[in-house]
Amino acid sequence: MNKPLVGALLSVLFLGAGVAPAAASTATSPDTTEARAQAVTFAGTVALSNCSGSVVRAPSSQPGDPALVLSNGHCLETGFPGPGEVVLNRSSTRTFTLLNAAGSGVGTLRASKIAYGTMTDTDVSLYQLTRTYAQIESSYGIKALELDAAHPVVGTAITVASGYWKRTYSCAVDGFAYRLKEGAWTWKDSLRYTSACQTIGGTSGSPVIDNATGKVVAVNNTGNEDGQRCTDNNPCEVDENGTVTVREGINYAQQTYGIVPCIGTGNQIDLNRSGCALPKP
């Protein structure tokens, strides 16, 4: 996994100047993917104590609904959920630093509960906040990022926006892994980046944003660091026939379109809603 804080610090020591903020990128022509990605800002992203995240809304979410923060299951303050474990409506007072477009912290948001969290089939956490979308926008002028209800497609230009590091990574959707296996966990239909997105520890939970629409299509979660096969921090791809492929240095995210059908009235997670296929407790 793109490890939380401790791993993040180690990653910086190893990578050093090889990882630079998006603002330091060299000039590119206006029709390049990297140039188009400049439209993606940090507005709506958040920094956790050990990971990244974002304030998100479903297409049906209302201004008066309690806001949601999206991150990874492996970023939960309660530790990694075990295989098959689902956390649902568990009390939490976790805080998040809300960022503006420039990446500056403008306020602190607080959770009322972990609405949903798992590392089974996907690697996702959703926190419900004590404030509504309207209250956040009124206080900070920042709108939530919208979850795309459609499956992303190969070739889509994307940006991974890390609130923890205040860095962006621009690349494209390279493809999808039927199964992505890392240690004890297995994830379905994972999104694979092209090699330009060299995400590091601390970027876990970052929203993966479609450059053209500004919508969230996935949540960043892992990468193969050392070329090992299916071990912690070295996920492998497994196809329908069981064939294993290892892609050293390639990073992945978990798609988020499947979350949309599970968000019901009042932004409550309802795993029994039509079309919701998230794992149940």
PDB file of C-alpha atoms in Angstrom:
ATOM      1  CA  MET A   1       0.000   0.000   0.000  1.00  0.00           C
ATOM      2  CA  ASN A   2       1.021   3.645  -0.373  1.00  0.00           C
ATOM      3  CA  LYS A   3       1.874   3.594   3.288  1.00  0.00           C
ATOM      4  CA  PRO A   4       0.621   6.076   5.907  1.00  0.00           C
ATOM      5  CA  LEU A   5       2.860   8.566   7.707  1.00  0.00           C
ATOM      6  CA  VAL A   6       5.791   6.387   8.845  1.00  0.00           C
ATOM      7  CA  GLY A   7       6.209   4.847   5.416  1.00  0.00           C
ATOM      8  CA  ALA A   8       5.702   8.232   3.817  1.00  0.00           C
ATOM      9  CA  LEU A   9       8.708   9.707   5.596  1.00  0.00           C
ATOM     10  CA  LEU A  10      10.872   6.799   4.548  1.00  0.00           C
ATOM     11  CA  SER A  11       9.702   7.160   0.977  1.00  0.00           C
ATOM     12  CA  VAL A  12      10.775  10.779   0.912  1.00  0.00           C
ATOM     13  CA  LEU A  13      14.243   9.837   2.144  1.00  0.00           C
ATOM     14  CA  PHE A  14      14.583   7.262  -0.629  1.00  0.00           C
ATOM     15  CA  LEU A  15      13.082   9.346  -3.423  1.00  0.00           C
ATOM     16  CA  GLY A  16      14.435  12.729  -2.415  1.00  0.00           C
ATOM     17  CA  ALA A  17      14.401  15.296  -5.171  1.00  0.00           C
ATOM     18  CA  GLY A  18      12.948  12.767  -7.582  1.00  0.00           C
ATOM     19  CA  VAL A  19       9.494  13.742  -6.330  1.00  0.00           C
ATOM     20  CA  ALA A  20       8.551  17.343  -7.021  1.00  0.00           C
ATOM     21  CA  PRO A  21       5.384  19.364  -6.588  1.00  0.00           C
ATOM     22  CA  ALA A  22       3.291  19.748  -9.730  1.00  0.00           C
ATOM     23  CA  ALA A  23       4.100  23.465  -9.770  1.00  0.00           C
ATOM     24  CA  ALA A  24       7.733  22.602 -10.423  1.00  0.00           C
ATOM     25  CA  SER A  25       6.997  20.703 -13.616  1.00  0.00           C
ATOM     26  CA  THR A  26       8.636  21.892 -16.811  1.00  0.00           C
ATOM     27  CA  ALA A  27       6.680  23.904 -19.359  1.00  0.00           C
ATOM     28  CA  THR A  28       4.469  21.923 -21.709  1.00  0.00           C
ATOM     29  CA  SER A  29       2.329  22.791 -24.692  1.00  0.00           C
ATOM     30  CA  PRO A  30      -1.339  23.600 -23.978  1.00  0.00           C
ATOM     31  CA  ASP A  31      -2.608  20.367 -25.506  1.00  0.00           C
ATOM     32  CA  THR A  32      -0.614  18.012 -23.300  1.00  0.00           C
ATOM     33  CA  THR A  33      -2.101  15.918 -20.510  1.00  0.00           C
ATOM     34  CA  GLU A  34       0.136  17.558 -17.921  1.00  0.00           C
ATOM     35  CA  ALA A  35      -0.895  21.068 -18.956  1.00  0.00           C
ATOM     36  CA  ARG A  36      -4.580  20.216 -18.879  1.00  0.00           C
ATOM     37  CA  ALA A  37      -4.118  18.786 -15.394  1.00  0.00           C
ATOM     38  CA  GLN A  38      -3.303  22.237 -14.041  1.00  0.00           C
ATOM     39  CA  ALA A  39      -7.050  22.844 -13.926  1.00  0.00           C
ATOM     40  CA  VAL A  40      -7.202  20.336 -11.056  1.00  0.00           C
ATOM     41  CA  THR A  41      -6.564  22.093  -7.728  1.00  0.00           C
ATOM     42  CA  PHE A  42      -6.412  21.060  -4.079  1.00  0.00           C
ATOM     43  CA  ALA A  43      -9.808  22.608  -3.283  1.00  0.00           C
ATOM     44  CA  GLY A  44     -11.861  20.045  -1.378  1.00  0.00           C
ATOM     45  CA  THR A  45      -8.932  17.785  -0.556  1.00  0.00           C
ATOM     46  CA  VAL A  46      -8.001  17.126   3.062  1.00  0.00           C
ATOM     47  CA  ALA A  47      -4.969  16.067   5.044  1.00  0.00           C
ATOM     48  CA  LEU A  48      -5.359  13.292   7.612  1.00  0.00           C
ATOM     49  CA  SER A  49      -2.838  12.579  10.345  1.00  0.00           C
ATOM     50  CA  ASN A  50      -1.293   9.841   8.215  1.00  0.00           C
ATOM     51  CA  CYS A  51      -2.949   9.947   4.780  1.00  0.00           C
ATOM     52  CA  SER A  52      -4.772  12.053   2.227  1.00  0.00           C
ATOM     53  CA  GLY A  53      -8.478  12.366   1.468  1.00  0.00           C
ATOM     54  CA  SER A  54     -11.216  14.570   0.041  1.00  0.00           C
ATOM     55  CA  VAL A  55     -14.657  15.942   0.836  1.00  0.00           C
ATOM     56  CA  VAL A  56     -16.961  14.167  -1.612  1.00  0.00           C
ATOM     57  CA  ARG A  57     -20.605  14.111  -2.566  1.00  0.00           C
ATOM     58  CA  ALA A  58     -22.791  11.748  -4.562  1.00  0.00           C
ATOM     59  CA  PRO A  59     -24.741  13.162  -7.526  1.00  0.00           C
ATOM     60  CA  SER A  60     -27.856  12.969  -5.322  1.00  0.00           C
ATOM     61  CA  SER A  61     -26.329  14.587  -2.224  1.00  0.00           C
ATOM     62  CA  GLN A  62     -28.059  17.745  -0.965  1.00  0.00           C
ATOM     63  CA  PRO A  63     -26.505  20.943   0.466  1.00  0.00           C
ATOM     64  CA  GLY A  64     -28.022  20.214   3.886  1.00  0.00           C
ATOM     65  CA  ASP A  65     -26.643  16.678   4.064  1.00  0.00           C
ATOM     66  CA  PRO A  66     -23.765  15.922   6.456  1.00  0.00           C
ATOM     67  CA  ALA A  67     -20.619  15.954   4.326  1.00  0.00           C
ATOM     68  CA  LEU A  68     -18.500  12.870   3.643  1.00  0.00           C
ATOM     69  CA  VAL A  69     -14.725  12.475   3.547  1.00  0.00           C
ATOM     70  CA  LEU A  70     -13.265   9.774   1.297  1.00  0.00           C
ATOM     71  CA  SER A  71      -9.977   8.019   2.062  1.00  0.00           C
ATOM     72  CA  ASN A  72      -8.605   4.461   2.221  1.00  0.00           C
ATOM     73  CA  GLY A  73      -9.657   1.625   4.498  1.00  0.00           C
ATOM     74  CA  HIS A  74      -6.014   1.212   5.447  1.00  0.00           C
ATOM     75  CA  CYS A  75      -5.976   4.840   6.674  1.00  0.00           C
ATOM     76  CA  LEU A  76      -8.563   4.244   9.427  1.00  0.00           C
ATOM     77  CA  GLU A  77      -7.451   5.315  12.904  1.00  0.00           C
ATOM     78  CA  THR A  78      -8.630   1.888  14.135  1.00  0.00           C
ATOM     79  CA  GLY A  79      -5.990   0.098  12.033  1.00  0.00           C
ATOM     80  CA  PHE A  80      -6.180  -2.064   8.931  1.00  0.00           C
ATOM     81  CA  PRO A  81      -9.500  -3.930   8.636  1.00  0.00           C
ATOM     82  CA  GLY A  82      -8.860  -7.646   8.261  1.00  0.00           C
ATOM     83  CA  PRO A  83      -9.868  -9.600   5.168  1.00  0.00           C
ATOM     84  CA  GLY A  84     -13.664  -9.801   5.156  1.00  0.00           C
ATOM     85  CA  GLU A  85     -14.038  -7.082   7.813  1.00  0.00           C
ATOM     86  CA  VAL A  86     -16.373  -4.138   7.246  1.00  0.00           C
ATOM     87  CA  VAL A  87     -16.616  -1.123   9.579  1.00  0.00           C
ATOM     88  CA  LEU A  88     -20.063   0.486   9.524  1.00  0.00           C
ATOM     89  CA  ASN A  89     -21.376   3.510  11.445  1.00  0.00           C
ATOM     90  CA  ARG A  90     -18.676   3.470  14.112  1.00  0.00           C
ATOM     91  CA  SER A  91     -18.292   6.603  16.241  1.00  0.00           C
ATOM     92  CA  SER A  92     -15.271   8.767  15.419  1.00  0.00           C
ATOM     93  CA  THR A  93     -14.019  12.255  16.271  1.00  0.00           C
ATOM     94  CA  ARG A  94     -11.162  12.251  13.773  1.00  0.00           C
ATOM     95  CA  THR A  95     -10.152  15.641  12.368  1.00  0.00           C
ATOM     96  CA  PHE A  96      -9.172  16.653   8.843  1.00  0.00           C
ATOM     97  CA  THR A  97      -7.413  19.760   7.557  1.00  0.00           C
ATOM     98  CA  LEU A  98      -9.378  21.229   4.657  1.00  0.00           C
ATOM     99  CA  LEU A  99      -7.310  22.684   1.806  1.00  0.00           C
ATOM    100  CA  ASN A 100      -8.124  25.472  -0.616  1.00  0.00           C
ATOM    101  CA  ALA A 101      -7.205  25.556  -4.299  1.00  0.00           C
ATOM    102  CA  ALA A 102      -3.628  26.636  -3.566  1.00  0.00           C
ATOM    103  CA  GLY A 103      -3.103  23.818  -1.058  1.00  0.00           C
ATOM    104  CA  SER A 104      -3.259  25.966   2.068  1.00  0.00           C
ATOM    105  CA  GLY A 105      -5.094  24.663   5.123  1.00  0.00           C
ATOM    106  CA  VAL A 106      -8.157  26.828   5.720  1.00  0.00           C
ATOM    107  CA  GLY A 107      -9.960  24.986   8.505  1.00  0.00           C
ATOM    108  CA  THR A 108     -10.484  21.843  10.508  1.00  0.00           C
ATOM    109  CA  LEU A 109     -13.330  19.423   9.844  1.00  0.00           C
ATOM    110  CA  ARG A 110     -14.392  16.786  12.359  1.00  0.00           C
ATOM    111  CA  ALA A 111     -15.969  13.377  11.880  1.00  0.00           C
ATOM    112  CA  SER A 112     -19.014  12.178  13.741  1.00  0.00           C
ATOM    113  CA  LYS A 113     -18.537   8.594  12.617  1.00  0.00           C
ATOM    114  CA  ILE A 114     -16.828   6.181  10.269  1.00  0.00           C
ATOM    115  CA  ALA A 115     -19.775   5.670   7.940  1.00  0.00           C
ATOM    116  CA  TYR A 116     -18.039   2.842   6.060  1.00  0.00           C
ATOM    117  CA  GLY A 117     -14.622   1.240   5.872  1.00  0.00           C
ATOM    118  CA  THR A 118     -13.140  -1.923   4.408  1.00  0.00           C
ATOM    119  CA  MET A 119     -10.124  -3.434   2.685  1.00  0.00           C
ATOM    120  CA  THR A 120     -12.134  -6.264   1.130  1.00  0.00           C
ATOM    121  CA  ASP A 121     -12.800  -6.015  -2.646  1.00  0.00           C
ATOM    122  CA  THR A 122     -11.790  -2.361  -2.380  1.00  0.00           C
ATOM    123  CA  ASP A 123      -9.739  -0.153  -0.049  1.00  0.00           C
ATOM    124  CA  VAL A 124     -12.026   2.651   1.056  1.00  0.00           C
ATOM    125  CA  SER A 125     -13.200   4.637   4.047  1.00  0.00           C
ATOM    126  CA  LEU A 126     -16.002   7.181   4.259  1.00  0.00           C
ATOM    127  CA  TYR A 127     -16.279   9.489   7.257  1.00  0.00           C
ATOM    128  CA  GLN A 128     -19.453  11.421   7.996  1.00  0.00           C
ATOM    129  CA  LEU A 129     -18.697  14.936   9.240  1.00  0.00           C
ATOM    130  CA  THR A 130     -20.377  17.117  11.833  1.00  0.00           C
ATOM    131  CA  ARG A 131     -20.906  19.850   9.221  1.00  0.00           C
ATOM    132  CA  THR A 132     -23.026  19.938   6.074  1.00  0.00           C
ATOM    133  CA  TYR A 133     -21.865  20.763   2.556  1.00  0.00           C
ATOM    134  CA  ALA A 134     -23.640  24.108   2.803  1.00  0.00           C
ATOM    135  CA  GLN A 135     -21.904  24.954   6.082  1.00  0.00           C
ATOM    136  CA  ILE A 136     -18.480  24.068   4.655  1.00  0.00           C
ATOM    137  CA  GLU A 137     -19.083  26.146   1.536  1.00  0.00           C
ATOM    138  CA  SER A 138     -20.388  29.069   3.596  1.00  0.00           C
ATOM    139  CA  SER A 139     -17.377  29.017   5.943  1.00  0.00           C
ATOM    140  CA  TYR A 140     -14.597  28.334   3.440  1.00  0.00           C
ATOM    141  CA  GLY A 141     -16.000  28.870  -0.065  1.00  0.00           C
ATOM    142  CA  ILE A 142     -15.082  25.291  -0.943  1.00  0.00           C
ATOM    143  CA  LYS A 143     -17.377  22.811  -2.648  1.00  0.00           C
ATOM    144  CA  ALA A 144     -17.173  19.045  -2.325  1.00  0.00           C
ATOM    145  CA  LEU A 145     -15.788  16.944  -5.164  1.00  0.00           C
ATOM    146  CA  GLU A 146     -18.434  14.873  -6.919  1.00  0.00           C
ATOM    147  CA  LEU A 147     -18.113  11.097  -7.249  1.00  0.00           C
ATOM    148  CA  ASP A 148     -18.466   9.994 -10.861  1.00  0.00           C
ATOM    149  CA  ALA A 149     -21.240   7.420 -11.186  1.00  0.00           C
ATOM    150  CA  ALA A 150     -19.678   5.856 -14.302  1.00  0.00           C
ATOM    151  CA  HIS A 151     -16.823   3.372 -14.703  1.00  0.00           C
ATOM    152  CA  PRO A 152     -13.670   5.211 -15.913  1.00  0.00           C
ATOM    153  CA  VAL A 153     -12.158   4.329 -19.281  1.00  0.00           C
ATOM    154  CA  VAL A 154      -8.632   3.569 -20.472  1.00  0.00           C
ATOM    155  CA  GLY A 155      -6.735   6.621 -21.626  1.00  0.00           C
ATOM    156  CA  THR A 156      -8.562   9.110 -19.392  1.00  0.00           C
ATOM    157  CA  ALA A 157      -6.241  11.900 -18.225  1.00  0.00           C
ATOM    158  CA  ILE A 158      -6.239  11.945 -14.421  1.00  0.00           C
ATOM    159  CA  THR A 159      -4.666  13.747 -11.485  1.00  0.00           C
ATOM    160  CA  VAL A 160      -3.949  12.287  -8.050  1.00  0.00           C
ATOM    161  CA  ALA A 161      -4.237  15.169  -5.569  1.00  0.00           C
ATOM    162  CA  SER A 162      -2.547  14.512  -2.210  1.00  0.00           C
ATOM    163  CA  GLY A 163      -3.735  16.704   0.640  1.00  0.00           C
ATOM    164  CA  TYR A 164      -1.104  15.250   2.949  1.00  0.00           C
ATOM    165  CA  TRP A 165       1.866  16.234   0.755  1.00  0.00           C
ATOM    166  CA  LYS A 166       0.104  19.071  -1.115  1.00  0.00           C
ATOM    167  CA  ARG A 167       1.338  17.517  -4.344  1.00  0.00           C
ATOM    168  CA  THR A 168      -0.348  16.360  -7.501  1.00  0.00           C
ATOM    169  CA  TYR A 169       0.589  13.528  -9.828  1.00  0.00           C
ATOM    170  CA  SER A 170      -0.632  13.626 -13.432  1.00  0.00           C
ATOM    171  CA  CYS A 171      -0.927  10.626 -15.748  1.00  0.00           C
ATOM    172  CA  ALA A 172      -3.640   8.537 -17.422  1.00  0.00           C
ATOM    173  CA  VAL A 173      -5.679   5.407 -16.804  1.00  0.00           C
ATOM    174  CA  ASP A 174      -3.508   2.606 -18.176  1.00  0.00           C
ATOM    175  CA  GLY A 175      -5.971  -0.227 -17.576  1.00  0.00           C
ATOM    176  CA  PHE A 176      -7.722  -2.322 -14.952  1.00  0.00           C
ATOM    177  CA  ALA A 177      -6.597  -5.316 -12.890  1.00  0.00           C
ATOM    178  CA  TYR A 178      -9.226  -8.048 -12.653  1.00  0.00           C
ATOM    179  CA  ARG A 179      -7.863  -8.823  -9.207  1.00  0.00           C
ATOM    180  CA  LEU A 180      -5.098  -7.007  -7.343  1.00  0.00           C
ATOM    181  CA  LYS A 181      -3.585  -9.052  -4.536  1.00  0.00           C
ATOM    182  CA  GLU A 182      -1.404  -7.575  -1.802  1.00  0.00           C
ATOM    183  CA  GLY A 183      -0.519  -9.714   1.182  1.00  0.00           C
ATOM    184  CA  ALA A 184      -3.764 -10.807   2.869  1.00  0.00           C
ATOM    185  CA  TRP A 185      -6.000  -8.490   0.806  1.00  0.00           C
ATOM    186  CA  THR A 186      -7.555  -8.802  -2.636  1.00  0.00           C
ATOM    187  CA  TRP A 187      -9.184  -5.925  -4.543  1.00  0.00           C
ATOM    188  CA  LYS A 188     -11.426  -6.128  -7.593  1.00  0.00           C
ATOM    189  CA  ASP A 189     -11.192  -4.185 -10.867  1.00  0.00           C
ATOM    190  CA  SER A 190      -8.411  -1.925  -9.626  1.00  0.00           C
ATOM    191  CA  LEU A 191      -7.417   1.087 -11.700  1.00  0.00           C
ATOM    192  CA  ARG A 192      -3.810   1.009 -12.929  1.00  0.00           C
ATOM    193  CA  TYR A 193      -1.943   4.253 -13.654  1.00  0.00           C
ATOM    194  CA  THR A 194       0.497   4.890 -16.437  1.00  0.00           C
ATOM    195  CA  SER A 195       4.050   5.145 -15.113  1.00  0.00           C
ATOM    196  CA  ALA A 196       4.009   8.945 -14.719  1.00  0.00           C
ATOM    197  CA  CYS A 197       2.012   8.736 -11.464  1.00  0.00           C
ATOM    198  CA  GLN A 198       4.788   7.836  -9.037  1.00  0.00           C
ATOM    199  CA  THR A 199       2.738   8.163  -5.859  1.00  0.00           C
ATOM    200  CA  ILE A 200       4.435   7.653  -2.490  1.00  0.00           C
ATOM    201  CA  GLY A 201       3.528   6.952   1.119  1.00  0.00           C
ATOM    202  CA  GLY A 202       1.160   9.556   2.510  1.00  0.00           C
ATOM    203  CA  THR A 203      -0.690   9.828  -0.814  1.00  0.00           C
ATOM    204  CA  SER A 204      -2.938   6.984   0.314  1.00  0.00           C
ATOM    205  CA  GLY A 205      -6.566   8.088   0.152  1.00  0.00           C
ATOM    206  CA  SER A 206      -5.968  10.843  -2.399  1.00  0.00           C
ATOM    207  CA  PRO A 207      -8.818  11.445  -4.833  1.00  0.00           C
ATOM    208  CA  VAL A 208      -8.112  10.431  -8.424  1.00  0.00           C
ATOM    209  CA  ILE A 209      -9.722  13.181 -10.478  1.00  0.00           C
ATOM    210  CA  ASP A 210     -10.791  13.071 -14.126  1.00  0.00           C
ATOM    211  CA  ASN A 211      -9.104  16.146 -15.598  1.00  0.00           C
ATOM    212  CA  ALA A 212     -11.913  16.771 -18.078  1.00  0.00           C
ATOM    213  CA  THR A 213     -14.855  16.586 -15.655  1.00  0.00           C
ATOM    214  CA  GLY A 214     -13.299  17.364 -12.281  1.00  0.00           C
ATOM    215  CA  LYS A 215     -15.089  14.329 -10.835  1.00  0.00           C
ATOM    216  CA  VAL A 216     -13.545  11.668  -8.588  1.00  0.00           C
ATOM    217  CA  VAL A 217     -13.172   8.332 -10.372  1.00  0.00           C
ATOM    218  CA  ALA A 218     -11.000   6.469  -7.842  1.00  0.00           C
ATOM    219  CA  VAL A 219      -9.088   6.644  -4.573  1.00  0.00           C
ATOM    220  CA  ASN A 220      -5.310   6.152  -4.642  1.00  0.00           C
ATOM    221  CA  ASN A 221      -4.107   3.205  -2.541  1.00  0.00           C
ATOM    222  CA  THR A 222      -1.052   1.185  -3.513  1.00  0.00           C
ATOM    223  CA  GLY A 223       1.903   0.425  -5.756  1.00  0.00           C
ATOM    224  CA  ASN A 224       4.503  -2.260  -6.380  1.00  0.00           C
ATOM    225  CA  GLU A 225       7.660  -0.924  -4.760  1.00  0.00           C
ATOM    226  CA  ASP A 226      10.278  -3.677  -5.125  1.00  0.00           C
ATOM    227  CA  GLY A 227       9.096  -6.028  -7.856  1.00  0.00           C
ATOM    228  CA  GLN A 228       8.090  -8.724  -5.366  1.00  0.00           C
ATOM    229  CA  ARG A 229       5.091 -10.931  -6.036  1.00  0.00           C
ATOM    230  CA  CYS A 230       1.817 -10.331  -4.147  1.00  0.00           C
ATOM    231  CA  THR A 231       3.476  -9.260  -0.878  1.00  0.00           C
ATOM    232  CA  ASP A 232       2.787  -6.249   1.358  1.00  0.00           C
ATOM    233  CA  ASN A 233       3.681  -3.094  -0.608  1.00  0.00           C
ATOM    234  CA  ASN A 234       4.140  -5.228  -3.735  1.00  0.00           C
ATOM    235  CA  PRO A 235       0.701  -5.979  -5.187  1.00  0.00           C
ATOM    236  CA  CYS A 236       0.374  -8.291  -8.149  1.00  0.00           C
ATOM    237  CA  GLU A 237      -2.299  -8.499 -10.819  1.00  0.00           C
ATOM    238  CA  VAL A 238      -4.237 -11.752 -11.221  1.00  0.00           C
ATOM    239  CA  ASP A 239      -6.355 -12.228 -14.344  1.00  0.00           C
ATOM    240  CA  GLU A 240      -9.477 -14.349 -14.875  1.00  0.00           C
ATOM    241  CA  ASN A 241      -7.341 -17.411 -15.596  1.00  0.00           C
ATOM    242  CA  GLY A 242      -5.178 -17.008 -12.499  1.00  0.00           C
ATOM    243  CA  THR A 243      -2.162 -15.684 -14.378  1.00  0.00           C
ATOM    244  CA  VAL A 244      -0.066 -13.410 -12.169  1.00  0.00           C
ATOM    245  CA  THR A 245       1.628 -10.249 -13.470  1.00  0.00           C
ATOM    246  CA  VAL A 246       4.024  -8.118 -11.449  1.00  0.00           C
ATOM    247  CA  ARG A 247       4.573  -4.503 -12.543  1.00  0.00           C
ATOM    248  CA  GLU A 248       7.396  -3.009 -10.498  1.00  0.00           C
ATOM    249  CA  GLY A 249       7.071   0.734  -9.977  1.00  0.00           C
ATOM    250  CA  ILE A 250       3.458   0.871 -11.119  1.00  0.00           C
ATOM    251  CA  ASN A 251       0.765   2.320  -8.870  1.00  0.00           C
ATOM    252  CA  TYR A 252      -2.953   1.686  -8.452  1.00  0.00           C
ATOM    253  CA  ALA A 253      -6.244   3.070  -7.191  1.00  0.00           C
ATOM    254  CA  GLN A 254      -9.631   1.672  -6.285  1.00  0.00           C
ATOM    255  CA  GLN A 255     -12.565   2.832  -8.384  1.00  0.00           C
ATOM    256  CA  THR A 256     -15.295   4.796  -6.617  1.00  0.00           C
ATOM    257  CA  TYR A 257     -18.282   4.637  -8.978  1.00  0.00           C
ATOM    258  CA  GLY A 258     -19.524   1.620  -6.985  1.00  0.00           C
ATOM    259  CA  ILE A 259     -19.899   3.793  -3.884  1.00  0.00           C
ATOM    260  CA  VAL A 260     -22.557   5.991  -5.498  1.00  0.00           C
ATOM    261  CA  PRO A 261     -25.458   3.474  -5.394  1.00  0.00           C
ATOM    262  CA  CYS A 262     -24.771   2.892  -1.687  1.00  0.00           C
ATOM    263  CA  ILE A 263     -25.360   6.515  -0.649  1.00  0.00           C
ATOM    264  CA  GLY A 264     -29.002   7.038   0.257  1.00  0.00           C
ATOM    265  CA  THR A 265     -31.183   9.813   1.595  1.00  0.00           C
ATOM    266  CA  GLY A 266     -29.371  12.187   3.929  1.00  0.00           C
ATOM    267  CA  ASN A 267     -26.001  10.845   2.713  1.00  0.00           C
ATOM    268  CA  GLN A 268     -26.454   7.707   4.814  1.00  0.00           C
ATOM    269  CA  ILE A 269     -24.659   4.556   3.698  1.00  0.00           C
ATOM    270  CA  ASP A 270     -27.289   1.946   2.820  1.00  0.00           C
ATOM    271  CA  LEU A 271     -25.743  -1.339   1.721  1.00  0.00           C
ATOM    272  CA  ASN A 272     -29.178  -2.705   0.810  1.00  0.00           C
ATOM    273  CA  ARG A 273     -29.909  -0.089  -1.848  1.00  0.00           C
ATOM    274  CA  SER A 274     -30.414  -1.279  -5.414  1.00  0.00           C
ATOM    275  CA  GLY A 275     -27.103  -1.485  -7.255  1.00  0.00           C
ATOM    276  CA  CYS A 276     -24.963  -1.345  -4.098  1.00  0.00           C
ATOM    277  CA  ALA A 277     -22.323  -4.056  -4.226  1.00  0.00           C
ATOM    278  CA  LEU A 278     -19.991  -2.914  -1.452  1.00  0.00           C
ATOM    279  CA  PRO A 279     -19.122  -5.717   0.976  1.00  0.00           C
ATOM    280  CA  LYS A 280     -21.452  -6.002   3.968  1.00  0.00           C
ATOM    281  CA  PRO A 281     -20.465  -6.722   7.593  1.00  0.00           C
TER     282      PRO A 281
END
